[in-house]
């Protein structure tokens, strides 16, 4: 196959879902990569480039977040299958493109303000600062996965269902979502330390 034929192929995530989704938040547009790939596995090739992870597919970043230390550490195939099953569940429950639901969840539960520590003359001050768009995406992916992991731990509910519930709740702005609660808590603390 030459490059012309490859460019005309209609690539889809997991071979099913189209990557043409709407990103409403203009600040996150550059950092939510929806580039269609055959297999979301970059092998860390982005690592040595500045802001390289902004070009990694958001689905792969979700898969990588599932491989955090713990039960599934380093098991990329397992994490891949979990995300694929989660997307199937999201499609069945909402009837929408699961990538659109993921993007809405990221937009709704990404904190805009957080607190940082500043030492000045031996005294520690907590100061509210704006969160960069790259960090907003990092935080929200971590919170989505942490919420799913916490709700499926010591529970007969599998992590696929827990992650699907978390994504749907975060996409609709429901306060039952762990990621939405963490966002509100972070912004409340930042507001009190202005």
C-alpha angles and dihedrals in degrees: 000000000000125000093262092060091046092053092053094054116107103232118197133184109263086354091283116066127067119231095216098109132145120251108198099183106081094200092057096044093091094047102046102077114199097175108152113241133176093229123012095228116112095168093224095296089140093058102096097043121089110253087000094145089063087072094050114101112263089229090058090048089053090050091049091050090056089059093066117137111292133059097345100037111155096353100126096166090054091048090047091053092046092054092045091052090045091054090050090053093047090050091049094048101042104023089224134111106281090218089060089050090050092051091048090049091052092048095047099045103037110112117233098197135030141167128261131186120243122187114207118174094339093309120112118223125188110217129187113237135179115255118237115240092244091054091045090060091045093051095046094049090050092048094048092053094042090053092050092046092049094049094049096044112108088357132109089231109104119233091247091063092042092052091046090051090048093050094047093046093047092046091054093045093243114167090221087077115100092217093053091049091050091049092051092046093049093048092045091053090047091050092052093051098050 
